[in-house]
Amino acid sequence: MNKTLPFLFLFSLLLTGCAREPQAVTQQFFAMDTSMSITAYGADAAGAITAAQQEVFRLDALWSRTRPESDVSRLNDRAGDGAAVAVAPDTALLLMDANAAALESALAFDPVLAPVMDAWGFGSADTETKAVHRVPAPQELRALLPLTRDLPTASLSGDGASASASLPLPGQALDLGAIAKGAAAGHVMESLAENGVDSALISLGGNISAVGMRPGGTPFRVAVKDPRQAGSYLCVFSLAPGKTCSTSGGYERFFEENGRTYHHIIDPATGYPAESGLLSATVVSENGAWADAWSTALFVQGPEQALEFWRSGEGAAGLLDLVLVAGDGHVYVTEGLEEDFDFQGEEAGYRYEIVRR
Ligand code: AMP
Ligand code: MG
C-alpha cells in the first residue's frame, strides 16, 4: 500500500478564482513509490512544474531500489566487494546527509536497513516483487541485524563534479525511503525557484514544502493528521517560506497478524517496529532531507529523547521544529510553530503543550 498524503493543502487552492491573483497550476504524479503533487502560481508555473517533475524522475532513477541501473541498485549489488562505485554527486550528497542523521540520532535512523525491511515485506521493492508482509522469526532478524548499522562511505571530487560511494559489508543494502523524498523536495524547491516561481506548495508523499508565500503574502498552512482517525486533523500551522514539513507515523503503512499490528518504521536496535510511545513525529526544517530523516529518527526515539535532542539545540536540533503526537494523547509542539498555530484535537481527546528551550 502506498503512503497516503499526511497533510492537506489548506486554502491554497481556493485562490484560483480571484481575478487579481495569479492562476494556480497543480500537477499530480507518481514517483518514488508514492503520489506527489506540486501547486505553483504565476505566469511561469506550468513550465516550471514540468521541469521540477523531471527533476524528481531523475532522482527516482538514481535512488530507486527496483531499477537495476540506479545508483542505489549498483551500490547494493557491489556491497562488500571493496570497490568504490561511481555515483551521481547528488547521490553522494544524499548519503552524506543520511550518515549525518544516522550518527546524530545514535542510529535511530539507519540508511542500511533494507535487509530487515525486506524480511518484513516492507522493502521499497515490495510493489515490484509483490513481497508479502510477514513477521520474521526472531533468529531470522538476529541474523540480519549485523548487516545494518555499518554506514556507507561517500565522497565527492574537489570540484563536486564526480562522486563515488560503497557499502562496507557483503549482503548490505541501502533503503533510502526515509530520506529520499524529503531530499527530492529540496531539489524541487530549487528547481521551481530557478524557473521563476516564487510561490508554490510541494507535496512529495508526506513531505510538504513551501516556496515563498501564498499569493497575497500570507504563509502557506499545513495540517497534521490525527494518527488514529483517517481524514481528521489535529492541528494546522503556518509553514514559513523555504521550509519542509515531514511526518512519520506507524499509521501510514502497516499490516495485521494474529490480532497484532506491525508498522513500517523499524527500530534498528531490535529489528522490530518501533514502539516509542509516539503515534507520529512531524519535523519542520529548512533542509528537506533533514526533515524527512529526522521525522523517522524521532518517531523511533520517542517523545523524551526527541525533546531532549531538540532542547539541546546542537547540530540539526537547533534548526528543527517538532510536532510529536504521543499515544497518551499528549501533543508536543515546539515554540517555533506557536505563531499561527490552531489546535483541533480536543474533541478527539488530545491536548497540546508548547515546548520551549
Ligand atoms: P518515513 O515515512 O520517512 O518515516 O520512512 C519510512 C521508510 O523508511 C520505511 O518504509 C522504510 O523504507 C524506511 N525505514 C524504516 N525504519 C527506518 C529507520 N529506523 N531508519 C531509516 N529508514 C527506515
Ligand atoms: Mg522520513
Short mmCIF file of C-alpha atoms and ligand atoms in Angstrom, two decimals:
data_model
loop_
_atom_site.label_atom_id
_atom_site.label_comp_id
_atom_site.label_asym_id
_atom_site.label_seq_id
_atom_site.Cartn_x
_atom_site.Cartn_y
_atom_site.Cartn_z
CA MET A 1 0.00 0.00 0.00
CA ASN A 2 1.36 3.40 -0.82
CA LYS A 3 1.78 6.07 1.73
CA THR A 4 -1.13 8.44 1.67
CA LEU A 5 -0.55 12.18 1.83
CA PRO A 6 -0.35 13.07 5.53
CA PHE A 7 -1.23 16.71 5.05
CA LEU A 8 -3.99 18.71 3.47
CA PHE A 9 -3.38 21.64 1.21
CA LEU A 10 -5.28 24.24 3.11
CA PHE A 11 -6.73 27.26 1.44
CA SER A 12 -4.16 27.36 -1.33
CA LEU A 13 -6.49 26.02 -3.98
CA LEU A 14 -9.25 28.45 -3.01
CA LEU A 15 -7.31 31.31 -4.51
CA THR A 16 -7.65 30.29 -8.11
CA GLY A 17 -10.93 32.13 -8.70
CA CYS A 18 -9.66 35.52 -7.59
CA ALA A 19 -9.09 37.71 -10.64
CA ARG A 20 -6.25 39.81 -9.23
CA GLU A 21 -4.25 36.84 -8.01
CA PRO A 22 -2.16 34.64 -10.27
CA GLN A 23 -3.63 31.41 -11.54
CA ALA A 24 -2.73 28.23 -9.66
CA VAL A 25 -1.41 25.32 -11.65
CA THR A 26 -1.47 21.89 -9.99
CA GLN A 27 0.18 18.71 -11.30
CA GLN A 28 -0.20 15.34 -9.63
CA PHE A 29 2.13 12.49 -10.48
CA PHE A 30 3.52 9.24 -9.13
CA ALA A 31 7.21 8.78 -8.29
CA MET A 32 9.36 7.20 -5.57
CA ASP A 33 6.54 4.75 -4.88
CA THR A 34 4.14 7.47 -3.75
CA SER A 35 1.76 10.10 -5.03
CA MET A 36 3.11 13.62 -5.37
CA SER A 37 1.71 16.99 -6.28
CA ILE A 38 3.01 20.47 -6.98
CA THR A 39 0.88 23.62 -6.98
CA ALA A 40 2.58 26.73 -8.28
CA TYR A 41 1.40 30.27 -9.00
CA GLY A 42 2.36 32.79 -11.64
CA ALA A 43 2.92 33.06 -15.35
CA ASP A 44 5.81 30.57 -15.40
CA ALA A 45 4.09 27.96 -13.23
CA ALA A 46 3.22 25.26 -15.79
CA GLY A 47 6.67 25.04 -17.37
CA ALA A 48 8.39 25.23 -14.00
CA ILE A 49 6.30 22.38 -12.62
CA THR A 50 7.16 20.22 -15.63
CA ALA A 51 10.86 20.89 -15.04
CA ALA A 52 10.50 20.11 -11.32
CA GLN A 53 8.71 16.87 -12.12
CA GLN A 54 11.58 15.87 -14.45
CA GLU A 55 13.97 16.54 -11.57
CA VAL A 56 12.02 14.14 -9.34
CA PHE A 57 12.08 11.50 -12.09
CA ARG A 58 15.85 11.99 -12.43
CA LEU A 59 16.37 11.49 -8.69
CA ASP A 60 14.00 8.50 -8.64
CA ALA A 61 16.11 6.90 -11.37
CA LEU A 62 19.22 7.39 -9.17
CA TRP A 63 17.72 6.33 -5.82
CA SER A 64 15.26 3.58 -6.76
CA ARG A 65 15.82 0.15 -5.23
CA THR A 66 13.91 -1.57 -8.01
CA ARG A 67 15.64 -0.18 -11.09
CA PRO A 68 18.78 -2.24 -11.76
CA GLU A 69 20.71 0.73 -13.20
CA SER A 70 20.04 3.12 -10.29
CA ASP A 71 22.95 4.27 -8.12
CA VAL A 72 21.33 2.51 -5.16
CA SER A 73 20.97 -0.82 -7.03
CA ARG A 74 24.55 -0.65 -8.25
CA LEU A 75 25.80 0.09 -4.73
CA ASN A 76 23.70 -2.74 -3.29
CA ASP A 77 24.96 -5.17 -5.96
CA ARG A 78 28.58 -4.37 -5.12
CA ALA A 79 28.19 -4.32 -1.33
CA GLY A 80 31.32 -5.52 0.43
CA ASP A 81 33.46 -6.01 -2.68
CA GLY A 82 35.80 -3.20 -1.67
CA ALA A 83 35.36 -1.13 -4.82
CA ALA A 84 34.19 2.47 -4.87
CA VAL A 85 31.22 2.72 -7.21
CA ALA A 86 30.88 5.86 -9.37
CA VAL A 87 27.62 7.61 -8.45
CA ALA A 88 25.99 10.93 -9.20
CA PRO A 89 27.13 13.79 -6.93
CA ASP A 90 23.51 14.11 -5.74
CA THR A 91 23.65 10.51 -4.52
CA ALA A 92 26.86 11.11 -2.58
CA LEU A 93 25.35 14.24 -1.01
CA LEU A 94 22.24 12.28 -0.02
CA LEU A 95 24.39 9.56 1.56
CA MET A 96 26.33 12.20 3.49
CA ASP A 97 23.08 13.66 4.84
CA ALA A 98 21.88 10.14 5.68
CA ASN A 99 25.12 9.32 7.50
CA ALA A 100 24.95 12.57 9.47
CA ALA A 101 21.37 11.82 10.59
CA ALA A 102 22.36 8.26 11.45
CA LEU A 103 25.30 9.37 13.60
CA GLU A 104 23.49 12.27 15.27
CA SER A 105 20.48 10.07 16.08
CA ALA A 106 22.66 7.25 17.50
CA LEU A 107 21.40 5.12 14.61
CA ALA A 108 17.68 5.54 15.26
CA PHE A 109 17.80 6.50 11.58
CA ASP A 110 19.69 3.79 9.70
CA PRO A 111 20.06 4.02 5.88
CA VAL A 112 21.11 0.36 5.54
CA LEU A 113 18.02 -1.30 6.98
CA ALA A 114 16.98 -2.80 3.64
CA PRO A 115 17.58 -6.48 4.56
CA VAL A 116 15.42 -6.07 7.67
CA MET A 117 12.72 -4.14 5.78
CA ASP A 118 12.64 -6.91 3.16
CA ALA A 119 12.26 -9.59 5.84
CA TRP A 120 9.07 -7.84 6.95
CA GLY A 121 7.88 -7.44 3.36
CA PHE A 122 8.18 -3.66 3.80
CA GLY A 123 11.09 -3.23 1.39
CA SER A 124 10.84 -0.35 -1.05
CA ALA A 125 10.98 -3.17 -3.55
CA ASP A 126 7.70 -4.63 -2.38
CA THR A 127 5.46 -3.21 -5.10
CA GLU A 128 7.70 -4.81 -7.71
CA THR A 129 8.41 -8.12 -6.06
CA LYS A 130 4.92 -8.41 -4.57
CA ALA A 131 6.63 -9.36 -1.31
CA VAL A 132 4.20 -10.46 1.36
CA HIS A 133 4.05 -8.76 4.73
CA ARG A 134 5.08 -11.24 7.40
CA VAL A 135 6.50 -11.36 10.91
CA PRO A 136 10.07 -12.69 10.60
CA ALA A 137 11.28 -15.28 13.11
CA PRO A 138 13.49 -13.82 15.87
CA GLN A 139 16.51 -15.81 14.67
CA GLU A 140 15.99 -14.50 11.13
CA LEU A 141 16.09 -10.91 12.42
CA ARG A 142 19.10 -11.67 14.61
CA ALA A 143 20.95 -12.93 11.54
CA LEU A 144 20.10 -9.75 9.58
CA LEU A 145 20.95 -7.13 12.23
CA PRO A 146 24.73 -7.44 11.67
CA LEU A 147 24.10 -6.17 8.12
CA THR A 148 22.75 -2.90 9.48
CA ARG A 149 24.50 -0.02 11.30
CA ASP A 150 27.72 -0.08 9.21
CA LEU A 151 27.23 3.10 7.22
CA PRO A 152 28.11 3.64 3.55
CA THR A 153 31.13 5.65 2.53
CA ALA A 154 30.57 8.54 0.13
CA SER A 155 32.95 11.07 -1.37
CA LEU A 156 32.81 13.95 -3.80
CA SER A 157 35.61 15.20 -6.03
CA GLY A 158 37.02 18.62 -5.11
CA ASP A 159 35.05 20.36 -7.86
CA GLY A 160 31.88 18.46 -6.92
CA ALA A 161 31.53 17.12 -10.46
CA SER A 162 32.05 13.43 -9.72
CA ALA A 163 31.46 11.15 -6.76
CA SER A 164 31.77 7.61 -5.52
CA ALA A 165 30.35 5.51 -2.73
CA SER A 166 30.41 1.98 -1.32
CA LEU A 167 28.82 -0.31 1.22
CA PRO A 168 31.32 -1.93 3.59
CA LEU A 169 29.79 -5.38 4.15
CA PRO A 170 28.65 -8.13 1.75
CA GLY A 171 24.88 -8.57 1.90
CA GLN A 172 24.26 -4.96 2.94
CA ALA A 173 21.69 -2.86 1.10
CA LEU A 174 20.57 0.75 1.19
CA ASP A 175 16.96 1.73 1.83
CA LEU A 176 16.72 5.50 1.48
CA GLY A 177 12.92 5.50 1.83
CA ALA A 178 13.07 7.60 4.99
CA ILE A 179 15.11 10.46 3.46
CA ALA A 180 14.90 10.40 -0.35
CA LYS A 181 11.53 12.13 -0.74
CA GLY A 182 12.49 14.96 1.61
CA ALA A 183 15.77 15.39 -0.26
CA ALA A 184 13.82 15.44 -3.53
CA ALA A 185 11.61 18.16 -2.05
CA GLY A 186 14.71 20.32 -1.60
CA HIS A 187 15.63 19.79 -5.25
CA VAL A 188 12.08 20.64 -6.34
CA MET A 189 12.13 23.90 -4.35
CA GLU A 190 15.39 24.89 -6.05
CA SER A 191 14.17 23.90 -9.47
CA LEU A 192 10.93 25.90 -9.14
CA ALA A 193 12.83 28.95 -7.92
CA GLU A 194 15.33 28.69 -10.78
CA ASN A 195 12.42 28.64 -13.19
CA GLY A 196 10.94 31.85 -11.89
CA VAL A 197 8.37 30.54 -9.38
CA ASP A 198 8.19 32.47 -6.12
CA SER A 199 5.01 30.87 -4.73
CA ALA A 200 4.38 27.11 -4.62
CA LEU A 201 3.35 24.29 -2.35
CA ILE A 202 5.00 20.91 -2.91
CA SER A 203 3.78 17.59 -1.56
CA LEU A 204 6.04 14.58 -2.05
CA GLY A 205 4.48 11.67 -0.17
CA GLY A 206 4.33 13.13 3.32
CA ASN A 207 6.83 15.91 2.83
CA ILE A 208 5.27 19.33 2.31
CA SER A 209 7.44 22.27 1.23
CA ALA A 210 6.68 25.94 0.78
CA VAL A 211 8.29 28.08 -1.89
CA GLY A 212 7.67 31.65 -0.75
CA MET A 213 4.25 32.69 0.49
CA ARG A 214 0.76 32.28 -0.91
CA PRO A 215 -0.26 34.87 -3.48
CA GLY A 216 -1.33 37.83 -1.38
CA GLY A 217 1.57 37.44 1.02
CA THR A 218 0.29 35.13 3.76
CA PRO A 219 2.17 31.93 4.60
CA PHE A 220 1.04 28.51 3.40
CA ARG A 221 -0.70 26.47 6.09
CA VAL A 222 -0.26 22.75 6.69
CA ALA A 223 -2.18 20.27 8.85
CA VAL A 224 -1.02 17.31 10.94
CA LYS A 225 -3.24 14.24 10.65
CA ASP A 226 -4.92 12.54 13.57
CA PRO A 227 -2.95 9.28 13.51
CA ARG A 228 -5.99 7.43 14.89
CA GLN A 229 -8.64 8.87 12.58
CA ALA A 230 -8.15 8.94 8.83
CA GLY A 231 -9.41 12.21 7.38
CA SER A 232 -9.21 14.14 10.69
CA TYR A 233 -6.62 16.73 11.58
CA LEU A 234 -5.04 17.57 14.93
CA CYS A 235 -3.61 20.96 14.18
CA VAL A 236 -2.86 23.48 11.47
CA PHE A 237 0.13 25.84 11.38
CA SER A 238 1.97 28.17 9.03
CA LEU A 239 4.84 26.78 7.01
CA ALA A 240 7.45 29.50 6.62
CA PRO A 241 8.93 30.14 3.16
CA GLY A 242 11.63 27.64 2.22
CA LYS A 243 10.66 25.13 4.90
CA THR A 244 9.75 21.47 4.56
CA CYS A 245 7.42 19.66 6.94
CA SER A 246 7.71 15.84 7.12
CA THR A 247 5.61 13.40 9.10
CA SER A 248 6.42 9.81 10.03
CA GLY A 249 3.77 7.63 11.59
CA GLY A 250 3.05 3.96 12.04
CA TYR A 251 -0.44 4.51 10.61
CA GLU A 252 0.98 5.17 7.16
CA ARG A 253 1.90 1.61 6.26
CA PHE A 254 1.13 -1.46 8.36
CA PHE A 255 -0.34 -4.97 8.41
CA GLU A 256 -2.09 -7.14 10.99
CA GLU A 257 -1.27 -10.68 12.01
CA ASN A 258 -2.85 -12.67 14.82
CA GLY A 259 -4.57 -9.56 16.15
CA ARG A 260 -1.37 -7.51 16.33
CA THR A 261 -0.45 -4.52 14.17
CA TYR A 262 3.02 -4.18 12.70
CA HIS A 263 4.06 -0.92 11.05
CA HIS A 264 6.85 0.04 8.67
CA ILE A 265 9.14 2.15 10.88
CA ILE A 266 11.67 -0.20 12.36
CA ASP A 267 13.78 0.32 15.46
CA PRO A 268 17.25 -0.56 14.13
CA ALA A 269 18.28 -1.68 17.62
CA THR A 270 15.77 -4.55 17.62
CA GLY A 271 14.65 -5.11 14.03
CA TYR A 272 11.01 -4.77 15.19
CA PRO A 273 8.56 -1.92 14.55
CA ALA A 274 9.43 0.98 16.85
CA GLU A 275 7.26 1.24 19.94
CA SER A 276 8.46 4.51 21.39
CA GLY A 277 5.18 5.91 22.63
CA LEU A 278 4.70 8.13 19.58
CA LEU A 279 1.87 7.84 17.06
CA SER A 280 3.53 10.34 14.74
CA ALA A 281 6.50 12.68 14.55
CA THR A 282 6.42 15.82 12.40
CA VAL A 283 9.60 17.78 11.73
CA VAL A 284 9.88 21.23 10.10
CA SER A 285 13.27 22.18 8.70
CA GLU A 286 14.79 24.38 6.05
CA ASN A 287 16.53 21.24 4.78
CA GLY A 288 14.09 18.75 3.21
CA ALA A 289 16.38 15.74 3.70
CA TRP A 290 16.77 16.57 7.39
CA ALA A 291 13.03 17.00 7.91
CA ASP A 292 12.42 13.58 6.40
CA ALA A 293 15.29 11.71 8.09
CA TRP A 294 14.62 13.27 11.48
CA SER A 295 10.88 12.60 11.41
CA THR A 296 11.74 8.92 11.09
CA ALA A 297 14.54 9.05 13.67
CA LEU A 298 12.46 10.89 16.29
CA PHE A 299 9.50 8.54 15.74
CA VAL A 300 11.89 5.70 16.64
CA GLN A 301 13.40 7.53 19.62
CA GLY A 302 10.14 8.57 21.26
CA PRO A 303 8.96 11.77 22.96
CA GLU A 304 11.51 12.06 25.80
CA GLN A 305 14.59 11.54 23.64
CA ALA A 306 13.14 13.65 20.83
CA LEU A 307 12.52 16.60 23.16
CA GLU A 308 15.88 16.18 24.86
CA PHE A 309 17.51 16.28 21.44
CA TRP A 310 15.52 19.38 20.42
CA ARG A 311 16.26 21.17 23.69
CA SER A 312 19.99 20.52 23.28
CA GLY A 313 19.86 22.89 20.29
CA GLU A 314 23.00 21.22 18.98
CA GLY A 315 23.67 20.32 15.34
CA ALA A 316 20.45 19.70 13.44
CA ALA A 317 18.46 20.04 16.68
CA GLY A 318 18.97 23.80 16.63
CA LEU A 319 17.31 24.07 13.25
CA LEU A 320 14.21 21.90 13.62
CA ASP A 321 10.70 22.38 14.92
CA LEU A 322 8.58 19.42 16.02
CA VAL A 323 5.01 18.24 16.49
CA LEU A 324 5.08 14.97 18.43
CA VAL A 325 1.82 13.07 18.89
CA ALA A 326 2.11 10.65 21.81
CA GLY A 327 -0.03 7.57 22.34
CA ASP A 328 -1.42 9.04 25.59
CA GLY A 329 -2.99 11.92 23.66
CA HIS A 330 -0.31 14.48 24.50
CA VAL A 331 0.81 16.62 21.56
CA TYR A 332 4.17 18.39 21.96
CA VAL A 333 4.65 21.46 19.74
CA THR A 334 7.96 23.33 19.78
CA GLU A 335 7.88 27.08 20.18
CA GLY A 336 8.91 27.95 16.62
CA LEU A 337 5.47 26.86 15.41
CA GLU A 338 3.48 28.70 18.08
CA GLU A 339 2.54 31.69 15.95
CA ASP A 340 -0.46 30.93 13.77
CA PHE A 341 -0.94 27.52 15.41
CA ASP A 342 -4.51 26.17 15.56
CA PHE A 343 -5.29 23.05 17.58
CA GLN A 344 -8.28 20.94 16.60
CA GLY A 345 -7.67 17.75 18.57
CA GLU A 346 -9.62 18.43 21.80
CA GLU A 347 -12.75 16.60 20.80
CA ALA A 348 -10.76 13.51 19.85
CA GLY A 349 -9.17 13.55 23.33
CA TYR A 350 -5.84 15.16 22.50
CA ARG A 351 -4.29 18.08 24.38
CA TYR A 352 -1.24 20.11 23.40
CA GLU A 353 1.69 21.82 25.02
CA ILE A 354 4.07 24.41 23.56
CA VAL A 355 7.57 23.25 24.42
CA ARG A 356 10.28 25.88 24.99
CA ARG A 357 14.07 25.64 25.02
P1 AMP B 1 9.30 7.71 6.68
O1 AMP B 1 7.91 7.58 6.18
O2 AMP B 1 10.03 8.88 6.13
O3 AMP B 1 9.39 7.64 8.16
O4 AMP B 1 10.12 6.48 6.09
C1 AMP B 1 9.75 5.16 6.36
C2 AMP B 1 10.52 4.25 5.43
O5 AMP B 1 11.90 4.35 5.75
C3 AMP B 1 10.16 2.79 5.58
O6 AMP B 1 9.16 2.41 4.66
C4 AMP B 1 11.50 2.11 5.32
O7 AMP B 1 11.70 2.01 3.92
C5 AMP B 1 12.49 3.07 5.89
N1 AMP B 1 12.77 2.91 7.33
C6 AMP B 1 12.03 2.28 8.30
N2 AMP B 1 12.58 2.40 9.51
C7 AMP B 1 13.72 3.14 9.33
C8 AMP B 1 14.76 3.61 10.19
N3 AMP B 1 14.74 3.38 11.51
N4 AMP B 1 15.77 4.32 9.63
C9 AMP B 1 15.81 4.57 8.31
N5 AMP B 1 14.88 4.16 7.44
C10 AMP B 1 13.84 3.46 7.93
MG MG B 2 11.40 10.14 6.92
#
